Amino acid sequence: MPRFSVIVPCFKVQGFLRECLDSVLLQSFNDLELIAVDDCSPDGCGAILDEYAERDPRVKVLHLPENVGLGRARNAGLPHATGDYLFFLDSDDTLTPGALRAVADRLAEAEDPDVLVFDYARTYWWGGTRRNVLAQVLAEAGADTFTVTDRPEILDLLMVVWNKVYRRDFVEEHGFEFPPGYYEDTPWTFPVMLSARRIAALDRICLNYRQRRQGNILSTTSRKHFDIHDQYERVFAFVAEHQELAGWRPYLHRKMGEHCLDILAKPDRLPPADKAEFFRRTAEMFRRHRPEGALVDGEVALLEGGYPAYRLKRQAARAGHEAGQRTAQLRRAAALRARSGWTGLHARRPLDPHLVVYSASSHRGVLGDPAAVYRKACEIAPQLRGVWVVRDEEAAAQLPPDVEHVLMGSRRYLEVTARAKFFVNDVNWPGSLAKRPGSVHIHTHQGTPLKYMGADLLDKPGARLGFDVPQMLRRADRWDHSLVANRHSELVWERAYPCHFTSVRTGSPRNDVLVGAADGDGAVFRARHGIPEDHRVVLYAPTRRDYRRGGHVDRIDLARFAADLGKGCTLVVRLHPTLATGPARGMGLTELARRGIVVDATDEPHVEEVMLASDVLVTDYSALMFDYANLDRPIVVHADDWAAYTASRGAYLDITAEAPGHVSRSYRELAWLFASGSWQDEEAARLRADFRERFCEFDDGRAAERVVRTLLLGESMPEGAAVRIPGQNAGSDLLAST
């Protein structure tokens, strides 16, 4: 008996069918049967299904003699299912890699619930991906099972059949089946969810919900959308037969009204001539099923009046929306004029020689190199007033209580930026910030560059998608000083940003804490995440890919890697900051972190703490490796897609030839490096030493002090104890001084 019976009804999807079937049959978890139902499809679906069945014994094919529709095609597959759990997959959608393994593990953890609800992402025909906007509902559900009474918000999720798996015995016991017609998921999903005594949630994207350019069947204009009334009649009939569910009638009554009004409001659903009839039928059904004492307000209150009144309110709402947009435009224009006047007033006042304005990571907080400079200035130059620019109130709330700050675009922001003598940032300031004569802009960058930056992106159209390179350079024209940690960076920045700045060999201020780090410096991070003191911590820090829209590509099966590392090891994962709020974490990282298989350090604000807590770094092409080299700890470069990466983004050196440690070009090689212990052998140490000598050239632990004394105070560095300043290696790169 297989664990899963995946039922796939097929009709006129020959262009998508192979991708769907492959996404199931190539899963790492293969204890399954695939029941494909050819719903008398007039295209090549039947032949494709027979082809798959011939070469894979897990595939069973049913050819229906006539077209019966999506719901009844699913019903046709049910008697042939022998698996523990039923998975209804639409034939133009796909499972994500590792989805069935994640579902199987969650089912085992929850001890075989009646229903498991998982997450999905919408994948658009033009290449975009958007995660389910209510994913937080699954995250908040936790590890315990529940009922809809315990967590009614679970019903706010999209009420479809394909974002869940169902225990087959539970389905057979209650006799659930799909009715004919459109919206067949409605009279399945509500009864199933209301009847389930044990529901579990999985906060992982397991399915890609394809958004076709021509839309799905529900996007076609037809009277078939009137089927929604019959489907809700079935739901109400089910509740009437089960008195214990009577308390759900007010919720279902309101849900029905909202659903029908949503269909009515969409321009591509109902023929215009039929909209009045659809409204009348909905209103009659709404009145007939209204529970005693039910509250009718908000949008559904429109069903209390007639169709002419509904149309008038819709037109008024549209007119109000358009008027609101015009008012907002006028307010923005007025605010811009006011800001210009306010800025001009302060721009006539002299610069404050003691005022330093800081920002980091697009105004996210006290972070990176600017933070290191700020802290050192507070220590050795208290006469300097440091003010941080943050993007919003949420970012401001995360600041230490003694940090002075202004909100981006506020009046106080305009005041301090008009009067400040010094500006310290690791990304460009907004174009609206005018550089006053006498002001000093210090650009710290965000590490040593490996991939192409600035003007070099002009030859990489895919990598610069969404970037205005000329505008970027105009903003960089404000730089006075560009901080560098090595001569490689010096050459890169002068080539990538052909502007009028001076390169300053200060080192990277944020790396001061890494130079000469002692054992135990990462203890706070380890304790915060419950990592045993005697564990070896492997930090995995992948970067984004420019050859994939959205930037995320799964290069490693994290669960497998964590298991292969063995006992006594903890895998810590830190995604690239640009992937932190996208679907990347929903592809498995969040769920693995919840189960304690890995530690998700993506949201840790101070990456230096994460590095200090680790014993070895595994990365692909992240600039983090250049910082990490200061720790003199092993680094492994996983370069299984180096050719694709360099073709799409470009690189200033071949990191596979001049690596800071061993290079793996497949997962098998990566696993072998750790299993054999080669990741920390003599060759790894030699490669690391050469890399440090070249790329940590000016990192001596005093970079922040050097910036404060020489650039902010105009002093010379005092003589002090000897510090480590490695000499330059004679290694070559793709740049030459001009």
XYZ file of C-alpha atoms in Angstrom:
738
model
C 0.000 0.000 0.000
C 1.627 3.306 -1.066
C 1.725 6.341 1.170
C 0.169 8.652 -1.441
C -2.379 8.262 -4.201
C -1.918 11.267 -6.486
C -5.041 11.721 -8.639
C -4.512 13.857 -11.754
C -7.544 14.591 -14.000
C -6.495 15.659 -17.520
C -8.329 17.653 -20.150
C -6.734 19.782 -22.897
C -3.429 20.295 -21.053
C -0.987 18.502 -23.345
C 1.436 21.462 -23.210
C 1.739 21.282 -19.404
C 1.088 17.611 -18.687
C 4.642 16.250 -18.884
C 5.919 18.886 -16.463
C 3.127 17.999 -14.043
C 3.761 14.246 -14.220
C 7.537 14.657 -13.928
C 7.120 16.827 -10.844
C 5.416 13.854 -9.148
C 7.406 10.918 -10.468
C 10.805 12.541 -9.921
C 10.150 13.347 -6.267
C 12.799 12.143 -3.809
C 9.949 10.408 -1.928
C 8.657 7.717 -4.303
C 6.231 5.660 -2.207
C 3.286 6.696 -4.343
C 0.886 5.780 -7.103
C -0.223 8.230 -9.757
C -3.773 7.776 -11.010
C -4.172 9.798 -14.196
C -7.701 10.286 -15.524
C -8.026 11.132 -19.217
C -11.321 13.042 -19.224
C -11.903 12.251 -22.903
C -9.391 14.952 -23.785
C -9.424 15.819 -27.530
C -5.681 16.591 -27.640
C -2.658 14.375 -26.972
C -3.173 13.938 -23.219
C -4.261 10.304 -23.486
C -1.190 9.293 -25.506
C 1.140 11.091 -23.093
C -0.437 9.288 -20.134
C -0.103 5.892 -21.826
C 3.542 6.643 -22.575
C 4.238 7.342 -18.885
C 2.285 4.274 -17.741
C 4.296 2.059 -20.071
C 7.612 3.051 -18.543
C 6.628 3.608 -14.881
C 4.585 0.963 -13.015
C 3.440 3.559 -10.489
C 1.255 5.202 -13.139
C -2.321 3.997 -13.694
C -4.344 5.516 -16.526
C -8.128 5.711 -16.837
C -9.604 6.745 -20.202
C -13.164 8.015 -19.709
C -15.565 7.420 -22.636
C -17.013 10.922 -22.375
C -16.033 14.251 -20.842
C -17.475 14.507 -17.335
C -15.713 17.579 -15.936
C -13.036 18.087 -13.301
C -14.989 16.970 -10.238
C -16.375 13.733 -11.617
C -13.014 12.913 -13.223
C -11.540 13.027 -9.729
C -14.354 10.781 -8.529
C -13.483 8.289 -11.264
C -9.973 7.989 -9.854
C -11.051 7.512 -6.220
C -12.045 3.783 -6.397
C -8.615 2.959 -7.822
C -6.716 4.685 -5.005
C -4.956 2.404 -2.513
C -2.696 4.926 -0.768
C -2.914 6.095 2.814
C -3.468 9.664 1.641
C -5.200 11.231 -1.348
C -3.548 14.098 -3.206
C -5.623 15.804 -5.914
C -3.265 17.545 -8.338
C -4.491 19.614 -11.279
C -2.703 18.659 -14.485
C -1.302 22.128 -15.223
C 0.186 22.548 -11.736
C 3.408 21.045 -10.391
C 4.815 19.801 -7.115
C 7.895 21.577 -5.827
C 11.093 19.524 -5.340
C 11.004 17.622 -2.063
C 7.308 18.345 -1.502
C 6.167 14.748 -0.898
C 9.053 14.088 1.478
C 8.101 17.183 3.471
C 4.416 16.156 3.505
C 5.268 12.585 4.536
C 7.496 13.800 7.367
C 4.811 16.190 8.608
C 2.147 13.465 8.499
C 4.381 11.206 10.572
C 5.075 14.002 13.047
C 1.334 14.718 13.382
C 0.518 10.986 13.690
C -1.641 10.721 10.565
C -4.198 13.540 10.788
C -7.417 13.522 8.773
C -6.263 16.476 6.665
C -2.930 18.210 6.124
C -2.993 21.752 4.699
C 0.170 22.991 2.982
C 1.303 26.154 1.249
C 1.523 27.011 -2.439
C 2.884 29.720 -4.725
C 1.306 31.265 -7.796
C 3.633 30.970 -10.785
C 2.793 33.367 -13.584
C 3.169 32.775 -17.320
C 5.619 35.699 -17.546
C 7.951 34.103 -14.977
C 6.936 35.765 -11.726
C 6.253 33.874 -8.507
C 4.104 35.025 -5.590
C 3.599 33.147 -2.373
C 0.166 32.652 -0.846
C -0.559 35.945 0.939
C -2.041 34.090 3.936
C 0.975 31.840 4.499
C 1.257 33.219 8.022
C -1.894 31.283 8.961
C 0.017 28.032 8.413
C 3.068 29.305 10.300
C 0.951 30.254 13.308
C -0.814 26.867 13.387
C 2.260 25.257 14.940
C 3.035 21.581 15.325
C -0.160 20.392 17.059
C -3.259 19.146 15.280
C -6.486 21.127 15.543
C -10.067 21.493 14.315
C -11.636 24.427 12.484
C -13.270 25.361 15.783
C -9.819 25.673 17.335
C -8.447 27.639 14.379
C -11.272 29.071 12.243
C -8.742 31.225 10.373
C -7.714 28.087 8.451
C -10.929 28.566 6.443
C -9.637 31.951 5.260
C -7.162 30.103 3.067
C -8.085 29.450 -0.536
C -10.866 26.857 -0.324
C -9.575 24.500 -2.995
C -8.904 20.790 -2.984
C -5.274 20.821 -4.182
C -3.586 22.537 -1.206
C -4.333 19.599 1.082
C -3.886 15.842 1.407
C -6.654 13.674 2.883
C -6.513 10.429 4.805
C -8.259 7.963 2.497
C -10.039 6.106 5.309
C -11.465 9.433 6.525
C -12.764 10.281 3.037
C -14.315 6.834 2.553
C -15.886 6.845 6.013
C -17.766 10.080 5.261
C -18.457 9.293 1.615
C -17.047 12.576 0.326
C -17.149 13.068 -3.438
C -17.147 15.874 -5.986
C -20.340 17.198 -7.618
C -20.590 18.189 -11.286
C -20.240 21.757 -12.488
C -18.020 24.750 -11.822
C -16.745 25.504 -8.270
C -16.787 21.791 -7.446
C -14.143 22.348 -4.740
C -16.607 24.306 -2.572
C -18.971 21.423 -1.553
C -15.921 19.188 -1.024
C -13.673 21.470 0.985
C -16.137 22.933 3.477
C -17.667 19.575 4.514
C -14.229 17.953 4.704
C -12.706 20.714 6.823
C -15.738 20.988 9.123
C -15.822 17.208 9.636
C -12.112 16.680 10.260
C -11.259 16.016 13.901
C -7.514 16.318 13.406
C -6.062 18.871 10.972
C -2.357 19.621 10.604
C -0.564 22.470 8.842
C 2.679 22.503 6.877
C 4.317 25.896 6.383
C 6.059 24.896 3.159
C 5.394 25.640 -0.508
C 4.574 22.216 -1.910
C 2.751 23.198 -5.091
C 3.195 25.697 -7.907
C -0.240 26.973 -8.909
C 0.117 27.900 -12.577
C -1.440 31.200 -13.631
C -1.966 30.853 -17.359
C -1.949 33.850 -19.660
C -5.396 32.910 -20.947
C -6.626 32.079 -17.478
C -8.213 28.908 -16.190
C -11.695 27.607 -16.850
C -13.160 29.863 -14.165
C -11.896 32.905 -16.068
C -14.120 32.178 -19.055
C -17.277 34.228 -19.530
C -20.225 31.865 -19.228
C -23.525 31.174 -17.486
C -21.761 28.171 -15.944
C -20.786 30.508 -13.106
C -24.382 30.200 -11.901
C -23.250 26.758 -10.652
C -21.920 28.474 -7.541
C -25.466 28.636 -6.156
C -25.992 24.880 -6.471
C -22.617 24.216 -4.872
C -23.452 26.286 -1.791
C -26.879 24.638 -1.617
C -24.955 21.359 -1.230
C -22.876 22.875 1.568
C -25.966 24.092 3.425
C -27.633 20.689 2.944
C -24.586 18.973 4.446
C -24.680 21.240 7.496
C -28.433 20.624 7.880
C -27.781 16.872 7.985
C -25.162 17.299 10.717
C -26.697 19.175 13.610
C -23.335 19.435 15.363
C -22.258 21.810 12.598
C -25.207 24.193 12.952
C -22.987 26.806 14.572
C -21.171 27.260 11.266
C -24.277 28.456 9.407
C -23.657 32.212 10.020
C -20.089 31.877 8.748
C -21.105 29.914 5.649
C -23.996 32.285 4.993
C -21.667 35.262 4.911
C -19.000 33.349 2.961
C -21.532 32.459 0.289
C -22.580 36.099 -0.081
C -18.981 37.309 -0.340
C -18.046 34.587 -2.833
C -20.983 35.312 -5.133
C -20.422 39.071 -5.010
C -16.782 38.489 -5.880
C -17.810 36.504 -8.974
C -20.283 39.228 -9.928
C -17.627 41.960 -9.611
C -15.105 40.239 -11.875
C -15.364 41.475 -15.478
C -14.502 38.128 -17.099
C -16.997 35.841 -15.378
C -20.636 36.546 -16.246
C -22.129 37.758 -19.536
C -23.264 41.379 -18.932
C -26.869 40.506 -19.774
C -26.923 37.850 -17.032
C -25.495 39.871 -14.149
C -28.860 41.154 -12.891
C -30.237 37.603 -12.776
C -27.124 36.373 -10.963
C -27.538 39.125 -8.355
C -31.226 38.294 -7.836
C -30.523 34.573 -7.388
C -27.750 35.322 -4.931
C -29.916 37.745 -2.942
C -32.796 35.240 -2.797
C -30.448 32.498 -1.602
C -28.890 34.882 0.922
C -32.315 35.699 2.397
C -33.477 32.072 2.418
C -30.431 30.768 4.284
C -29.989 33.692 6.649
C -29.719 32.315 10.201
C -31.763 33.965 12.886
C -29.904 36.910 14.367
C -27.142 36.839 11.730
C -25.284 40.137 11.356
C -25.452 41.502 7.816
C -23.050 44.367 7.283
C -20.195 45.416 5.052
C -20.152 44.165 1.499
C -22.840 41.516 1.917
C -25.308 44.197 3.021
C -25.580 45.030 -0.692
C -27.618 41.843 -1.064
C -30.370 43.386 1.061
C -31.211 45.835 -1.735
C -31.943 45.481 -5.427
C -29.599 45.217 -8.384
C -29.954 48.928 -9.379
C -28.852 49.917 -5.875
C -25.933 47.493 -6.106
C -24.803 49.025 -9.402
C -25.063 52.567 -8.023
C -22.936 51.639 -5.006
C -20.361 49.927 -7.211
C -20.156 52.990 -9.451
C -19.881 55.259 -6.418
C -17.108 53.086 -5.020
C -15.170 53.281 -8.272
C -15.657 57.050 -8.447
C -14.524 57.379 -4.838
C -11.432 55.317 -5.537
C -10.523 57.462 -8.533
C -11.116 60.651 -6.536
C -8.940 59.302 -3.752
C -6.133 58.634 -6.215
C -6.364 62.197 -7.564
C -6.345 63.612 -4.026
C -3.317 61.514 -3.106
C -1.472 62.793 -6.196
C -2.242 66.395 -5.242
C -1.079 65.797 -1.677
C 2.172 64.246 -2.873
C 2.820 67.206 -5.141
C 2.098 69.656 -2.316
C 4.330 67.717 0.061
C 7.126 67.740 -2.517
C 6.857 71.528 -2.850
C 6.869 71.897 0.935
C 9.904 69.638 1.303
C 11.751 71.579 -1.374
C 11.097 74.821 0.483
C 12.103 73.272 3.817
C 15.311 71.847 2.342
C 16.148 75.148 0.683
C 15.758 76.970 4.004
C 18.253 74.706 5.788
C 20.579 74.545 2.796
C 21.297 78.241 3.331
C 22.589 77.536 6.834
C 26.231 76.479 7.360
C 27.146 72.796 7.579
C 27.445 71.318 11.049
C 31.044 69.998 11.242
C 30.088 67.559 14.019
C 26.991 66.058 12.382
C 27.362 62.592 10.795
C 24.423 60.961 9.041
C 24.495 57.154 8.782
C 22.485 54.598 6.848
C 22.912 50.916 6.041
C 21.238 48.290 3.886
C 18.640 50.668 2.417
C 17.838 52.269 5.783
C 17.136 48.999 7.631
C 18.995 49.838 10.850
C 22.360 50.013 12.599
C 24.157 47.445 10.469
C 27.355 46.553 8.638
C 30.278 48.898 8.046
C 28.386 52.105 8.900
C 27.446 50.589 12.276
C 31.072 49.751 13.037
C 32.134 53.314 12.183
C 29.300 54.743 14.298
C 30.220 52.670 17.351
C 33.879 53.601 17.073
C 32.978 57.293 16.696
C 30.870 57.107 19.859
C 33.891 55.632 21.630
C 36.741 57.892 20.497
C 34.974 60.999 19.159
C 31.970 61.765 21.401
C 31.875 65.314 20.018
C 30.481 63.886 16.785
C 26.693 63.643 16.661
C 25.580 60.528 14.792
C 22.058 60.358 13.352
C 20.707 57.244 11.614
C 18.253 57.285 8.727
C 15.705 54.440 8.914
C 13.002 53.618 6.419
C 9.941 53.377 8.701
C 8.615 53.117 12.246
C 9.092 49.352 12.263
C 12.819 49.727 11.575
C 13.029 52.517 14.155
C 11.520 50.251 16.811
C 14.443 47.833 16.388
C 17.075 50.468 17.154
C 18.858 50.613 20.519
C 17.141 53.199 22.747
C 20.110 55.592 22.770
C 20.444 55.825 18.968
C 19.252 59.112 17.479
C 17.358 58.563 14.244
C 15.137 60.167 11.629
C 12.576 58.578 9.337
C 13.302 58.599 5.630
C 11.567 61.553 3.929
C 10.458 63.242 7.171
C 11.083 66.904 7.995
C 13.796 65.955 10.459
C 15.429 63.882 7.735
C 15.438 66.916 5.433
C 16.898 69.044 8.210
C 19.786 66.766 9.180
C 20.707 65.857 5.602
C 20.762 69.552 4.657
C 23.112 70.417 7.565
C 25.340 67.335 7.912
C 29.029 67.526 7.158
C 29.501 63.753 6.833
C 27.463 60.967 5.226
C 28.297 57.284 5.751
C 26.376 54.638 3.797
C 26.904 51.185 2.277
C 24.417 51.742 -0.563
C 23.584 54.856 -2.551
C 21.575 57.662 -1.013
C 18.301 58.568 -2.798
C 18.610 60.738 -5.862
C 16.672 63.510 -4.098
C 19.536 64.103 -1.654
C 21.615 66.968 -3.036
C 25.299 67.045 -2.137
C 26.201 70.414 -0.637
C 29.661 71.865 -1.247
C 31.914 70.951 1.653
C 29.988 67.835 2.659
C 31.865 64.535 2.722
C 30.303 61.292 1.491
C 31.950 58.066 2.636
C 30.848 54.925 0.814
C 31.665 51.671 2.574
C 30.206 49.192 0.033
C 28.972 45.790 1.209
C 32.060 43.647 0.996
C 34.567 42.528 -1.594
C 33.017 42.135 -5.061
C 33.007 38.830 -6.892
C 30.087 39.404 -9.267
C 29.832 42.310 -11.721
C 28.662 45.617 -10.288
C 27.818 49.135 -11.482
C 28.777 50.003 -15.050
C 29.992 46.457 -15.686
C 26.329 45.371 -15.639
C 25.739 47.196 -18.911
C 26.947 44.064 -20.711
C 24.700 41.812 -18.596
C 21.082 42.732 -19.467
C 19.614 39.937 -17.381
C 21.541 40.912 -14.259
C 20.673 44.609 -14.542
C 16.940 43.978 -15.015
C 15.230 46.735 -13.039
C 18.471 48.689 -12.469
C 19.015 52.110 -14.010
C 22.809 52.043 -14.344
C 23.228 55.692 -15.456
C 21.117 56.835 -12.489
C 23.184 54.611 -10.202
C 26.361 56.301 -11.424
C 24.892 59.780 -11.002
C 24.250 58.927 -7.370
C 27.763 57.551 -7.011
C 29.108 60.890 -8.281
C 28.461 62.167 -4.739
C 31.042 59.815 -3.215
C 34.202 61.420 -1.852
C 35.774 58.296 -0.350
C 35.416 54.631 -1.275
C 36.606 52.203 1.409
C 38.475 49.105 0.276
C 39.761 45.997 2.058
C 42.140 44.916 -0.690
C 43.635 46.047 -3.974
C 41.237 43.811 -5.897
C 38.306 45.870 -4.558
C 40.122 49.091 -5.339
C 40.437 48.131 -8.997
C 36.863 46.865 -9.227
C 35.219 49.948 -7.730
C 37.244 52.314 -9.902
C 36.196 50.367 -12.985
C 32.566 49.654 -12.014
C 31.923 53.212 -10.738
C 33.780 55.641 -13.033
C 33.203 58.600 -10.727
C 35.307 61.204 -8.878
C 36.043 59.502 -5.544
C 39.240 58.569 -3.751
C 39.864 54.945 -2.809
C 40.898 54.645 0.837
C 42.719 51.515 2.020
C 41.055 51.348 5.395
C 39.883 47.739 5.499
C 36.241 46.806 6.154
C 35.090 48.262 9.498
C 32.544 45.511 10.092
C 35.326 42.932 9.881
C 37.193 44.371 12.870
C 35.353 41.930 15.148
C 36.434 39.009 12.957
C 40.140 39.815 12.928
C 41.752 37.903 15.765
C 38.404 36.500 16.971
C 38.682 34.283 20.032
C 36.962 31.015 20.895
C 33.586 31.642 22.450
C 32.860 34.887 20.563
C 29.818 33.247 18.972
C 28.418 31.858 22.225
C 25.523 34.323 22.368
C 24.222 33.251 18.957
C 24.613 29.574 19.830
C 22.746 29.995 23.103
C 19.952 31.996 21.442
C 19.312 29.184 18.975
C 19.852 26.290 21.383
C 22.979 24.968 19.683
C 24.991 22.689 22.002
C 28.425 24.015 22.894
C 30.181 20.914 21.587
C 28.471 20.955 18.176
C 30.301 21.781 14.995
C 28.366 24.571 13.280
C 28.272 24.514 9.486
C 27.118 27.825 8.021
C 25.515 27.559 4.577
C 25.172 30.964 2.867
C 23.962 30.767 -0.752
C 23.615 33.854 -2.933
C 20.894 34.834 -5.424
C 20.890 33.840 -9.109
C 20.310 36.316 -11.897
C 19.397 33.594 -14.365
C 16.202 32.832 -12.439
C 13.409 35.367 -11.956
C 13.117 36.013 -8.239
C 16.718 34.981 -7.653
C 16.126 31.758 -5.710
C 17.412 28.397 -6.876
C 17.587 25.376 -4.568
C 21.120 24.054 -5.001
C 21.172 21.751 -1.966
C 18.597 19.520 -0.270
C 18.961 21.040 3.196
C 17.392 18.112 5.059
C 19.702 15.659 3.329
C 22.769 17.824 3.950
C 21.907 18.199 7.639
C 21.485 14.429 7.927
C 24.707 13.694 6.029
C 26.684 15.967 8.340
C 25.834 13.525 11.105
C 25.445 13.774 14.852
C 27.296 16.516 16.620
C 26.782 18.991 13.767
C 24.302 21.840 13.367
C 23.508 23.287 9.946
C 22.853 27.043 10.015
C 21.346 28.570 6.870
C 21.470 32.241 5.936
C 19.778 33.238 2.680
C 20.768 36.307 0.713
C 18.961 39.378 2.170
C 17.041 39.938 -1.084
C 15.441 36.500 -0.703
C 14.372 36.922 2.917
C 10.809 38.072 2.184
C 10.158 36.060 -0.989
C 9.057 32.448 -1.435
C 12.582 31.042 -0.892
C 12.094 30.234 2.788
C 8.713 28.685 2.091
C 10.361 26.066 -0.125
C 11.357 24.127 2.978
C 13.672 26.237 5.134
C 10.950 27.508 7.458
C 9.526 24.053 8.105
C 12.969 22.481 8.632
C 13.830 25.220 11.114
C 10.574 24.658 13.007
C 11.386 20.968 13.309
C 14.919 21.716 14.530
C 16.639 20.120 11.532
C 18.398 23.374 10.606
C 18.750 26.846 12.127
C 17.417 29.680 9.953
C 19.681 32.705 10.488
C 18.319 34.745 7.570
C 16.711 37.328 9.853
C 19.724 37.734 12.118
C 20.537 41.452 11.783
C 24.256 41.095 12.470
C 25.869 38.577 10.153
C 29.133 38.937 12.064
C 27.543 37.108 15.024
C 26.494 34.267 12.734
C 29.997 33.945 11.315
C 31.622 34.008 14.753
C 29.336 31.179 15.897
C 30.280 28.893 12.991
C 33.197 26.530 12.453
C 33.088 26.275 8.670
C 31.424 28.168 5.823
C 29.788 26.514 2.828
C 28.843 29.009 0.146
C 28.556 29.273 -3.580
C 29.439 32.757 -4.748
C 28.482 34.938 -1.782
C 30.795 37.835 -0.959
C 30.515 36.619 2.628
C 33.500 34.358 1.942
C 35.833 37.365 1.729
C 34.768 38.516 5.202
C 34.766 34.998 6.609
C 38.381 34.506 5.527
C 39.408 36.881 8.336
C 38.419 34.170 10.833
C 40.936 31.758 9.326
C 38.348 28.979 9.451
C 37.611 26.469 6.665
C 35.576 27.534 3.636
C 34.042 25.222 1.026
C 32.840 26.641 -2.299
C 29.906 24.740 -3.815
C 30.076 25.683 -7.501
C 27.723 23.309 -9.269
C 26.354 26.049 -11.558
C 29.401 28.274 -11.964
C 29.090 28.416 -15.774
C 25.450 29.545 -15.645
C 26.182 32.022 -12.860
C 29.055 33.715 -14.671
C 27.213 33.742 -17.991
C 24.273 35.595 -16.459
C 25.991 37.851 -13.922
C 29.700 37.961 -14.725
C 32.567 37.593 -12.249
C 35.813 39.477 -11.663
C 37.773 36.311 -10.916
C 37.339 32.581 -11.305
C 36.534 31.624 -7.730
C 36.767 27.939 -8.621
C 40.423 28.400 -9.602
C 41.363 30.815 -6.810
C 39.152 29.454 -4.070
C 39.510 29.930 -0.305
C 39.231 26.170 0.180
C 38.064 23.045 -1.568
C 35.530 23.335 -4.399
C 32.625 20.916 -4.927
C 30.824 20.725 -8.273
C 28.054 18.343 -7.224
C 26.260 17.441 -4.027
C 28.061 14.114 -4.003
C 31.418 15.908 -3.928
C 30.211 18.252 -1.179
C 29.031 15.373 1.009
C 32.331 13.534 0.422
C 34.375 16.550 1.560
C 32.658 16.452 4.945
C 32.445 12.679 5.265
C 36.184 12.303 4.537
C 37.296 15.276 6.625
C 38.966 16.853 3.595
C 37.192 20.142 4.226
C 39.792 20.891 6.902
C 42.916 19.205 5.532
C 46.314 20.779 4.837
C 45.391 21.697 1.277
C 42.309 23.563 2.546
C 44.522 25.476 4.982
C 46.992 26.394 2.226
C 44.259 27.634 -0.093
C 42.737 29.643 2.736
C 46.067 31.267 3.625
C 46.640 32.375 0.028
C 43.102 33.734 -0.157
C 43.455 35.655 3.115
C 46.750 37.126 2.052
C 45.166 38.555 -1.057
C 41.668 39.551 -0.033
C 42.093 40.471 3.650
C 45.064 42.686 2.831
C 43.977 45.839 4.699
C 41.782 44.181 7.365
C 43.819 44.597 10.532
C 41.148 45.053 13.200
C 41.444 48.865 13.178
C 39.439 49.791 10.076
C 36.659 51.623 11.946
C 39.177 53.612 13.950
C 41.028 54.481 10.753
C 37.825 55.851 9.187
C 36.923 57.918 12.242
C 40.368 59.393 12.811
C 41.456 60.045 9.250
C 38.176 60.815 7.463
C 35.884 62.236 10.165
C 38.424 63.933 12.437
C 41.223 64.636 9.962
C 43.853 63.128 12.258
C 46.618 60.610 11.766
C 46.439 57.094 13.125
C 48.329 56.782 16.425
C 51.103 54.282 16.777
C 49.883 51.116 18.427
C 50.589 47.474 18.955
C 51.502 45.411 15.942
C 48.534 44.159 14.008
C 48.125 41.520 11.340
C 48.364 43.007 7.855
C 49.041 40.213 5.355
C 51.130 41.044 2.310
C 49.612 40.965 -1.132
C 49.673 37.709 -3.061
C 50.722 37.954 -6.683
C 47.548 36.172 -7.852
C 45.888 37.454 -10.995
C 42.327 38.490 -11.671
C 40.381 39.751 -14.642
C 41.148 43.398 -13.895
C 44.105 45.538 -14.728
C 44.909 48.961 -13.326
C 44.260 51.745 -15.803
